[in-house]
Short mmCIF file of C-alpha atoms in Angstrom, two decimals:
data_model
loop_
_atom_site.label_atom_id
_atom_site.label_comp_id
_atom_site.label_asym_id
_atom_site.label_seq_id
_atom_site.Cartn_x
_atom_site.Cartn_y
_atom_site.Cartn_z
CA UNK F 25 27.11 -7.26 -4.81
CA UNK F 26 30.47 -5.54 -4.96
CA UNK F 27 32.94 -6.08 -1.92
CA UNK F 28 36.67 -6.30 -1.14
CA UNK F 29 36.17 -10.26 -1.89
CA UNK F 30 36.02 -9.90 -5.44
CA UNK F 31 39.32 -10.59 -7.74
CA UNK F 32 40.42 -8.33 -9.96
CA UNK F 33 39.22 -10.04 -12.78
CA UNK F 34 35.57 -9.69 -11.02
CA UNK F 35 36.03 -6.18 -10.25
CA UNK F 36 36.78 -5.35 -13.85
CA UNK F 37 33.69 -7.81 -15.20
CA UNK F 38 31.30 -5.87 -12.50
CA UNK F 39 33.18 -2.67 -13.86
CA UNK F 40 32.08 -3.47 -17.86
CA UNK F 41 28.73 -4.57 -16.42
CA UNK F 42 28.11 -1.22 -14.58
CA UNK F 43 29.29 0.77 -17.69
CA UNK F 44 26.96 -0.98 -20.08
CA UNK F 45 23.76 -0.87 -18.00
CA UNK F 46 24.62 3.00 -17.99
CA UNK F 47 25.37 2.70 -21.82
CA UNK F 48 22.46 0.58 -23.04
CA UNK F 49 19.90 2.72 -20.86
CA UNK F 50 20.67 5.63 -22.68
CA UNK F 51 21.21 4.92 -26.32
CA UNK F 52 19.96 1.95 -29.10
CA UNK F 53 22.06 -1.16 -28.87
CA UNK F 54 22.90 -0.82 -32.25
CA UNK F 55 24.66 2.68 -31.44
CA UNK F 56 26.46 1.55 -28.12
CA UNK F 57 30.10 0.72 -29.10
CA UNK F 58 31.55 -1.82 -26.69
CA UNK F 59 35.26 0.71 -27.15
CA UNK F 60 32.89 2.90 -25.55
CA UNK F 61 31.96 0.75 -22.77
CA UNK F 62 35.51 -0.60 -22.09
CA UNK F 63 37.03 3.08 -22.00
CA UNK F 64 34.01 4.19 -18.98
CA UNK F 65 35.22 0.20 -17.69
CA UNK F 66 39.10 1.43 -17.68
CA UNK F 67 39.63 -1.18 -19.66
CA UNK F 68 41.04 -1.99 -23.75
CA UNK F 69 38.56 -2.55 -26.09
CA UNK F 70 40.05 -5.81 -26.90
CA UNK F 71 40.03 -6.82 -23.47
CA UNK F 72 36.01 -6.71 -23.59
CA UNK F 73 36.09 -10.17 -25.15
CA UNK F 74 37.69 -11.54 -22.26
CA UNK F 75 34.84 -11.26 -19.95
CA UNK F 76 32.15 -11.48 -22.95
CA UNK F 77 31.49 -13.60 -25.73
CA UNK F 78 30.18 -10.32 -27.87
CA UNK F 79 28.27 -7.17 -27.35
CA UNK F 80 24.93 -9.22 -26.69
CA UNK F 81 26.34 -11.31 -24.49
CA UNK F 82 27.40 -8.36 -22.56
CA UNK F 83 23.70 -6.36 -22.94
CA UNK F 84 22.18 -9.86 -21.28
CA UNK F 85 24.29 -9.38 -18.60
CA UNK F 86 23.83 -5.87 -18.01
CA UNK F 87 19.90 -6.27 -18.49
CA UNK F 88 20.36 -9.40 -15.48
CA UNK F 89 22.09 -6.97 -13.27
CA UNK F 90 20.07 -4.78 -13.58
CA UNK F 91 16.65 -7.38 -13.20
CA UNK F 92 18.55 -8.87 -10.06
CA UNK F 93 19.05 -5.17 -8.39
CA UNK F 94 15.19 -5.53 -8.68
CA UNK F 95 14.63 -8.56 -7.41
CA UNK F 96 16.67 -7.61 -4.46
CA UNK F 97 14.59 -5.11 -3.64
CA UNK F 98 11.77 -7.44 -3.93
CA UNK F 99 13.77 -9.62 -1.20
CA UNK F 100 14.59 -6.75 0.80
CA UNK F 101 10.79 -5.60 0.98
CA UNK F 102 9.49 -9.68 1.92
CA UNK F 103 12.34 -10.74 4.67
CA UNK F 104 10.19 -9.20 7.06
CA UNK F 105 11.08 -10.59 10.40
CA UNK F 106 10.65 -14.30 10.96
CA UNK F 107 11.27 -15.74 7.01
CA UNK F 108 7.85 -16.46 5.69
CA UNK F 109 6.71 -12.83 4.45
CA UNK F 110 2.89 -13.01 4.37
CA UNK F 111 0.18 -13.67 1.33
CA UNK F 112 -0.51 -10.11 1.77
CA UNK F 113 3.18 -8.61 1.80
CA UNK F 114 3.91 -10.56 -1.10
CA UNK F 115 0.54 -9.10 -3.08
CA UNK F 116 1.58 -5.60 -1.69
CA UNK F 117 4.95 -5.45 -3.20
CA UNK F 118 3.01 -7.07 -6.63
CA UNK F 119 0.91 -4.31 -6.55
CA UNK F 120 3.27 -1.50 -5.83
CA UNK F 121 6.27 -1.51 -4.54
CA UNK F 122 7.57 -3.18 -8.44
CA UNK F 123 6.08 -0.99 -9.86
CA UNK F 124 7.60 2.18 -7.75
CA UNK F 125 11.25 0.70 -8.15
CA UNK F 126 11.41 -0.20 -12.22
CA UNK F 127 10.96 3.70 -12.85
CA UNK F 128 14.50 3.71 -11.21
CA UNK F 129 16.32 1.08 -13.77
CA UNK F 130 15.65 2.69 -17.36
CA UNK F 131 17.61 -0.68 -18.68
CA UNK F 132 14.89 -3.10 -16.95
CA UNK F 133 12.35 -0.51 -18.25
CA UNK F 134 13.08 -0.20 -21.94
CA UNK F 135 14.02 -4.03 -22.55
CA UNK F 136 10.23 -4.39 -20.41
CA UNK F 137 8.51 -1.64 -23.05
CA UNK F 138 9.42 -3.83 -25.97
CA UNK F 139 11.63 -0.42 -27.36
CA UNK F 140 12.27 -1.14 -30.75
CA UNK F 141 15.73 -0.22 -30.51
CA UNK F 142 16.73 -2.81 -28.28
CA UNK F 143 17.00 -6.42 -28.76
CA UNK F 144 13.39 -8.13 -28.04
CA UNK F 145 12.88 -9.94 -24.39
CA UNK F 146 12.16 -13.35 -25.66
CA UNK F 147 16.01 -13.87 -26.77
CA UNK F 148 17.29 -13.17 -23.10
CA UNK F 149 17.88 -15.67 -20.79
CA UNK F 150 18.21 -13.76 -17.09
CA UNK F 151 19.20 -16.39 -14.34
CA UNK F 152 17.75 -13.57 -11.96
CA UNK F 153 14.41 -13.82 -12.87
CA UNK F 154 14.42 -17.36 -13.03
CA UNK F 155 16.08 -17.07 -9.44
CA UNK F 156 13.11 -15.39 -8.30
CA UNK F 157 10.73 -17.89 -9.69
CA UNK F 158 12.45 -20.31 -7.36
CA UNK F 159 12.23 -18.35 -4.33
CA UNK F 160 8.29 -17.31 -4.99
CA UNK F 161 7.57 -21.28 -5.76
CA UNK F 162 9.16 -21.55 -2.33
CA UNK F 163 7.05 -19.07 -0.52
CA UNK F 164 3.95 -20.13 -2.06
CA UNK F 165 5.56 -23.55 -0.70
CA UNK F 166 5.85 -22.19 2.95
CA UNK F 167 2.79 -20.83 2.76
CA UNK F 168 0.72 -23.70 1.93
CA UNK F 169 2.11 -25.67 4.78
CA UNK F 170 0.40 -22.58 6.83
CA UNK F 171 -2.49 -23.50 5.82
CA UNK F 172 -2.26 -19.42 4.36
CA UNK F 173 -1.90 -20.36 0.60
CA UNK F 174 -4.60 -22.90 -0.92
CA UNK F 175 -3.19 -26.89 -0.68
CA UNK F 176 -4.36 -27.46 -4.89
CA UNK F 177 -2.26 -25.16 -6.25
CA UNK F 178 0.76 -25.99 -7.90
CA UNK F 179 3.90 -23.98 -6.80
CA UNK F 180 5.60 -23.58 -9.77
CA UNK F 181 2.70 -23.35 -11.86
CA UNK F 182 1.28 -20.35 -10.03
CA UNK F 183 4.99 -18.90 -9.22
CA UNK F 184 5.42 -18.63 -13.40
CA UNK F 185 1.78 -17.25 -13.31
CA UNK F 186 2.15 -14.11 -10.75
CA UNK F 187 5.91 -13.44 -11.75
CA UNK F 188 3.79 -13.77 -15.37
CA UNK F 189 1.05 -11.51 -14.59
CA UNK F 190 3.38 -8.63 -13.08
CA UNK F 191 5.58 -8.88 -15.55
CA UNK F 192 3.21 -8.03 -17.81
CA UNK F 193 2.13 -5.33 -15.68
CA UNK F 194 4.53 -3.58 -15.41
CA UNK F 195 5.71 -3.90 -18.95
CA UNK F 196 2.70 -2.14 -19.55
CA UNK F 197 3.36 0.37 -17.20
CA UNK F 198 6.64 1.20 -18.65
CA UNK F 199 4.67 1.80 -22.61
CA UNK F 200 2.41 4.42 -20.92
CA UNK F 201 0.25 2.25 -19.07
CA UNK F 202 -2.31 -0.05 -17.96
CA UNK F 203 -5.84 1.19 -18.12
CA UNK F 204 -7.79 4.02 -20.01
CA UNK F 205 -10.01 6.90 -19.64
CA UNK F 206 -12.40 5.09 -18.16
CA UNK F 207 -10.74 3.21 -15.54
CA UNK F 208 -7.98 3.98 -14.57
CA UNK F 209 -4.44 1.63 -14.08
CA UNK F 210 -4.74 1.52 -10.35
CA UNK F 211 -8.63 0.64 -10.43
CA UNK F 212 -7.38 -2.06 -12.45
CA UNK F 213 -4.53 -3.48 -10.90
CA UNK F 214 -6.35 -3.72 -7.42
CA UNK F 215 -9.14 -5.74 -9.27
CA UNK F 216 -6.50 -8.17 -10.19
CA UNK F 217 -4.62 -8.12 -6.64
CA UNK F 218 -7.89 -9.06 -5.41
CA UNK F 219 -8.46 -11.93 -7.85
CA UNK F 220 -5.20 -13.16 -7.02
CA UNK F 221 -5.92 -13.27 -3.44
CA UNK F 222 -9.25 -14.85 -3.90
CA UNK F 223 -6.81 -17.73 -6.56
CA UNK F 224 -4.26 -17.97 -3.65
CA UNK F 225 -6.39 -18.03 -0.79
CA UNK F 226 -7.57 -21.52 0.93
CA UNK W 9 -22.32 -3.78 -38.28
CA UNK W 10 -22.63 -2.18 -41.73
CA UNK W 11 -26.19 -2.76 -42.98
CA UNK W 12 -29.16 -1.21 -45.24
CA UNK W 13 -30.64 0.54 -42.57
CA UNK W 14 -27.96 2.92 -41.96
CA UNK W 15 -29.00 6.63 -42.43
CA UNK W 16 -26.69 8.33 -45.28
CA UNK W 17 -24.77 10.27 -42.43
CA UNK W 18 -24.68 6.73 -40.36
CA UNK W 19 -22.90 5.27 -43.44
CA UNK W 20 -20.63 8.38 -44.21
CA UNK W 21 -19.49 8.31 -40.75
CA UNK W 22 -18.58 4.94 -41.25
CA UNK W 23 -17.00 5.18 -44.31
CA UNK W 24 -14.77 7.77 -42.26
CA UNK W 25 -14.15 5.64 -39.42
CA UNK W 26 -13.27 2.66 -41.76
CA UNK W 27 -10.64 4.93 -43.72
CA UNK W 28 -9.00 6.44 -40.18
CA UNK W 29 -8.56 2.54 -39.29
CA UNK W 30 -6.86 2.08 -42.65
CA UNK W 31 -4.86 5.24 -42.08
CA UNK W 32 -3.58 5.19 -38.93
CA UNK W 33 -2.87 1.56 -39.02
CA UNK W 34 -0.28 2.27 -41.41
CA UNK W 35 1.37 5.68 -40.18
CA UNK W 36 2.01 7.71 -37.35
CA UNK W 37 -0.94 9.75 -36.01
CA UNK W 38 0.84 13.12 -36.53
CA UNK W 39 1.41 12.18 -40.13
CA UNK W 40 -2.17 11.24 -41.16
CA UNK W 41 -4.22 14.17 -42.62
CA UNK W 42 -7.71 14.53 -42.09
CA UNK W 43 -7.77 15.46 -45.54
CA UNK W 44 -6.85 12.42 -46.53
CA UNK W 45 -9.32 10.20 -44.57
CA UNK W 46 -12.07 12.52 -45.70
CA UNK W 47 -10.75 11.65 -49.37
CA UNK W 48 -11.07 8.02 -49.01
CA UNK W 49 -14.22 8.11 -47.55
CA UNK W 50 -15.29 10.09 -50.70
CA UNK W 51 -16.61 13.36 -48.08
CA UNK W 52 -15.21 17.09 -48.36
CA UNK W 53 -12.24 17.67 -45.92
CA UNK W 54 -14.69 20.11 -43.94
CA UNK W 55 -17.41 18.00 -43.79
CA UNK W 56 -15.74 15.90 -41.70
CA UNK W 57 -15.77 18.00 -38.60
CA UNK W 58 -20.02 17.20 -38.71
CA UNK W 59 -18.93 14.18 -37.34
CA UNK W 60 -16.12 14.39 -35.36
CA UNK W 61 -14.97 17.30 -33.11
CA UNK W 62 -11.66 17.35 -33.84
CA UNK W 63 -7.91 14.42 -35.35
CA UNK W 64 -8.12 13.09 -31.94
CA UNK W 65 -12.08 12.47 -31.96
CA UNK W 66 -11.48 10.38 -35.06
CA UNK W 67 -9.11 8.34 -33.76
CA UNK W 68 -10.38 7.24 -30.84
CA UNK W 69 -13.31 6.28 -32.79
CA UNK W 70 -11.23 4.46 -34.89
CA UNK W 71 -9.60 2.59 -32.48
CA UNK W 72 -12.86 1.37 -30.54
CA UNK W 73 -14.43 0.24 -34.33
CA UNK W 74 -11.22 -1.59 -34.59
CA UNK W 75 -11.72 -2.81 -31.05
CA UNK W 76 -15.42 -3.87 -31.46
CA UNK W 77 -14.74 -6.41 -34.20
CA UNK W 78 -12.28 -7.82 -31.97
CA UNK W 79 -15.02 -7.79 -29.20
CA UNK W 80 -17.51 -9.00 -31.99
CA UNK W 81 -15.36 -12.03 -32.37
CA UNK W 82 -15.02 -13.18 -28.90
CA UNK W 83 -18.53 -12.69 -28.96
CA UNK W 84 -19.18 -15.17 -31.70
CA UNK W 85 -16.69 -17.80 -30.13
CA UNK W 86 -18.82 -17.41 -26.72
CA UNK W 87 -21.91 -17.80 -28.39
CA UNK W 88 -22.06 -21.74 -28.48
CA UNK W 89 -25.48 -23.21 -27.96
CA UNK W 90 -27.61 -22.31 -25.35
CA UNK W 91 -26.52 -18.91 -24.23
CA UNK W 92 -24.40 -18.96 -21.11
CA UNK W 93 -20.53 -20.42 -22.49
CA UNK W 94 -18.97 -22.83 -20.16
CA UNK W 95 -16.08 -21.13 -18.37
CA UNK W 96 -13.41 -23.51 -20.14
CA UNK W 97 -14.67 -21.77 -23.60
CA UNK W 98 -14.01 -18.27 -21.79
CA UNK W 99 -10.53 -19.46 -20.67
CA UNK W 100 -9.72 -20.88 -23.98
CA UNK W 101 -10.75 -17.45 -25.60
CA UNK W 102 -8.76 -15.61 -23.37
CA UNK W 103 -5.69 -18.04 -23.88
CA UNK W 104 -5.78 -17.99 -27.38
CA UNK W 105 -8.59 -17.13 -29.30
CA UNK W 106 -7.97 -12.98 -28.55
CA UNK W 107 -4.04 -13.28 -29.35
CA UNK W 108 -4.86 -15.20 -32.43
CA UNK W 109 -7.30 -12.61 -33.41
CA UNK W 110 -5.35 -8.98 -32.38
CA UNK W 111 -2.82 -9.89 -35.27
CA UNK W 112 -5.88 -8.70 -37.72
CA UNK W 113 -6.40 -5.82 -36.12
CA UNK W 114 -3.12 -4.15 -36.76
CA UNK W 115 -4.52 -0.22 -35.27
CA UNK W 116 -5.41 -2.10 -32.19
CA UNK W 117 -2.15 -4.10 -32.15
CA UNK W 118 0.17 -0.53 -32.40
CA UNK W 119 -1.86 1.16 -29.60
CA UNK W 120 -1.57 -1.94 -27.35
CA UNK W 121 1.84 -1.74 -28.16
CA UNK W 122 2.45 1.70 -26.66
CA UNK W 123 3.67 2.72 -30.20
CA UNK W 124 5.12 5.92 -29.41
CA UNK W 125 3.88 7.77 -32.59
CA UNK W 126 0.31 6.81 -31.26
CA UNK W 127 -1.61 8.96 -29.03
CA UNK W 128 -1.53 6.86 -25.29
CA UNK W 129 -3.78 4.42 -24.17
CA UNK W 130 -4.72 5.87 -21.38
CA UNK W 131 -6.29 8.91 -23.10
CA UNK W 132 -8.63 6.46 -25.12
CA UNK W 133 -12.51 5.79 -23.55
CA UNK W 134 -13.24 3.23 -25.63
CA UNK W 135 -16.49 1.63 -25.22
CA UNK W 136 -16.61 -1.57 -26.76
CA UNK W 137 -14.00 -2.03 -23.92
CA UNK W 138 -16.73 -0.92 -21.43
CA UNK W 139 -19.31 -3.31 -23.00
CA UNK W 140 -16.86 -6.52 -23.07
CA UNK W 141 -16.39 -6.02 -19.72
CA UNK W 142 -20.32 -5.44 -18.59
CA UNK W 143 -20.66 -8.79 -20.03
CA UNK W 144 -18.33 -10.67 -18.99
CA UNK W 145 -19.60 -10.05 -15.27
CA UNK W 146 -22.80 -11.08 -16.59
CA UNK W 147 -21.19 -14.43 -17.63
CA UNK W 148 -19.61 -14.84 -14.70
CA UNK W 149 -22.90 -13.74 -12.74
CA UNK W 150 -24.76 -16.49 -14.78
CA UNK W 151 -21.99 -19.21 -14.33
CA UNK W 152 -21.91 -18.52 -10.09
CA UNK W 153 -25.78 -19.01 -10.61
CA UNK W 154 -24.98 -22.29 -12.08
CA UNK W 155 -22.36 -23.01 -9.42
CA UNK W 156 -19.65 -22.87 -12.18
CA UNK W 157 -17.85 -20.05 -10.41
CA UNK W 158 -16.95 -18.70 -7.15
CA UNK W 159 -20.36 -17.66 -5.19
CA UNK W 160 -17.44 -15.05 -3.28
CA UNK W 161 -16.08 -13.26 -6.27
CA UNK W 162 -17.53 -10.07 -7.18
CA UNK W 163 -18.63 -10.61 -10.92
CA UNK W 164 -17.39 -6.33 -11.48
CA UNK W 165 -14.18 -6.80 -9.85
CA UNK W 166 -13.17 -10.38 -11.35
CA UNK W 167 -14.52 -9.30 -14.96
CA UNK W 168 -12.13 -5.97 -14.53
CA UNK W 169 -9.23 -8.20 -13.07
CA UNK W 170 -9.91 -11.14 -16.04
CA UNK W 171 -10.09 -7.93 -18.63
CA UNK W 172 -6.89 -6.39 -17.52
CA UNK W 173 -4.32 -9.60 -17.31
CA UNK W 174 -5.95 -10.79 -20.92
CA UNK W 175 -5.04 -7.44 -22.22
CA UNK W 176 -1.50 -6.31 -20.64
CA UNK W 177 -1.10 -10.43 -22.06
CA UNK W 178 -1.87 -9.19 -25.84
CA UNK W 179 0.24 -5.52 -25.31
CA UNK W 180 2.91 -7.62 -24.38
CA UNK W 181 2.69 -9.98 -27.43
CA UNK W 182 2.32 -6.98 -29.57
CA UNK W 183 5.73 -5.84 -28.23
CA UNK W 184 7.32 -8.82 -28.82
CA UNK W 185 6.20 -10.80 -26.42
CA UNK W 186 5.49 -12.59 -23.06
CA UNK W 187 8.58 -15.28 -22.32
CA UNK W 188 12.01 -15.07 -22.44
CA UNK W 189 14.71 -17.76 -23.58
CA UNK W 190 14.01 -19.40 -20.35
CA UNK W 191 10.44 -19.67 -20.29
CA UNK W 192 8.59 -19.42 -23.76
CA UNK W 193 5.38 -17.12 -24.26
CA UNK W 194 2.88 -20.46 -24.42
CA UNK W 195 4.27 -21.92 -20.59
CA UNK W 196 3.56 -18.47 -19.02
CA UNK W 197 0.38 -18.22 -19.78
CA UNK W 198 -0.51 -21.67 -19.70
CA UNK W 199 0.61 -20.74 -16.00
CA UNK W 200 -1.67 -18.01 -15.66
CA UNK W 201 -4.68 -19.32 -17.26
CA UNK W 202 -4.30 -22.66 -14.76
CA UNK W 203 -3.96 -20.08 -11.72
CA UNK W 204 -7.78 -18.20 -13.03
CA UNK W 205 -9.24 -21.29 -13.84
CA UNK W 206 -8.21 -21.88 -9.62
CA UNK W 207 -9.28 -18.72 -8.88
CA UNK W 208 -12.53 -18.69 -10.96
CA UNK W 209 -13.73 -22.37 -9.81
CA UNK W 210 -15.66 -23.13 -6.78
#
């Protein structure tokens, strides 16, 4: 999202933010020094409190900008012509293209793995997920008015569920992955595509 | 499934397969020593390799015993009255009965986990796994039958789907969990379960 708008106090924000998804995606939080992050930033170590509260503060921000480069890829990959991306689009980029594009953000994908060394997921708040919820909710919304998406189910409710179920997903993915010997993760993700498209389907 | 009828080398190979759940529960699987199950088990280190081929062998053996008590237990909480469980006792198993009951099973719990000083999922063939899932497209076979469930749904494909989200759900726990600040483990999968109980019904 950077661009000549930004102030200077924006710039440098962006600037700490950039430097501690790099940070955090290589090394355990606990061994990630914020001095080290404000000297990649340009900036003094001291001056890292005026853009964030403390060093967590500044890892849930990172671990949001790095979620909301994903999520808009996931916009990029549904604004597919006339605004109201299809059932099917939306289930293709569940099944796939996620999954293709979290390999590329090691932040996302270590915070998704449940790494030990990092702080767990449940004490993150990310406004970009929850952005995303929105927008899926308002799909779904679009949708039903289509007559594409079945008329009983509950926007929100089934937003949180799919943004649920692939986020599970692909946390899996990231530990080494869905499936086993005997059937494989793709086997199994297209089985639950497919129930979800039976679930969405009038 | 331990009973009187067992053959000697039936019961030694349990014994074995009931110390390798003990031991690699508790440490990494380079650091466990075959020696050591064989010693708990009360066998001689080589006579171990009359039962299983080789570490690896053991383990995933391991793994599935600990597996089939956790299959042996949704069993039991389908099993209520006259044979074919409604599918609100399936969903409620799913929802909480398995996470409840994966806690126990702390061997299961690591590999779910992707615990990186566990061999990978995805080289395990376990198949209690196999079973669960043969029968759960039986229940779901018996339940369309009864016009409980979706005449349209492939019983394979939505057992597969139903068997994958339930456990990518319990690796994710095991990591720490489902959720986030914003939206706590129990709404997200309240979510999801609402969306299969839509998917599932006619």
């Amino acid at each position: 999202m950077a661009n000549g708008r930004l102030t200077k106090g924006e710039r440098t924000r962006e600037a700490l933010v950039a430097a501690a998804i790099d940070r955090f995606a290589r090394s355990s939080y606990q061994r990630v020094a914020l001095g080290d992050i404000a000297r990649d930033a340009g900036v003094s170590p001291t001056a890292v409190y005026r853009y964030f509260e403390d060093k967590l503060a500044l890892f849930v921000a990172a671990v949001d900008s790095d979620a909301e480069a994903l999520v808009e890829f996931a916009r990029a990959r549904l604004d597919v012509g006339d605004g109201v991306p299809s059932l099917a689009d939306l289930l293709d980029l569940m099944s796939e293209g996620l999954a293709d594009a979290v390999i590329d953000h090691p932040l996302v994908s270590r915070v998704l793995a449940g790494d030990p060394t990092m702080p767990p997921r449940q004490v993150l708040d990310l406004p970009s997920l929850a952005a995303l919820r929105v927008e899926i909710a308002t799909l779904l919304e679009a949708l039903q008015r289509r007559g594409a998406v079945r008329a009983t189910l509950d926007p929100a409710v089934a937003a949180l569920a799919l943004e649920t179920i692939v986020i599970d997903h692909l946390a899996d993915l990231t530990t080494g992955g869905s499936g086993d010997a005997d059937t494989p993760a793709d086997d199994r993700w297209r089985a639950v595509v497919t129930l979800l498209r039976v679930a969405l389907r009038p």
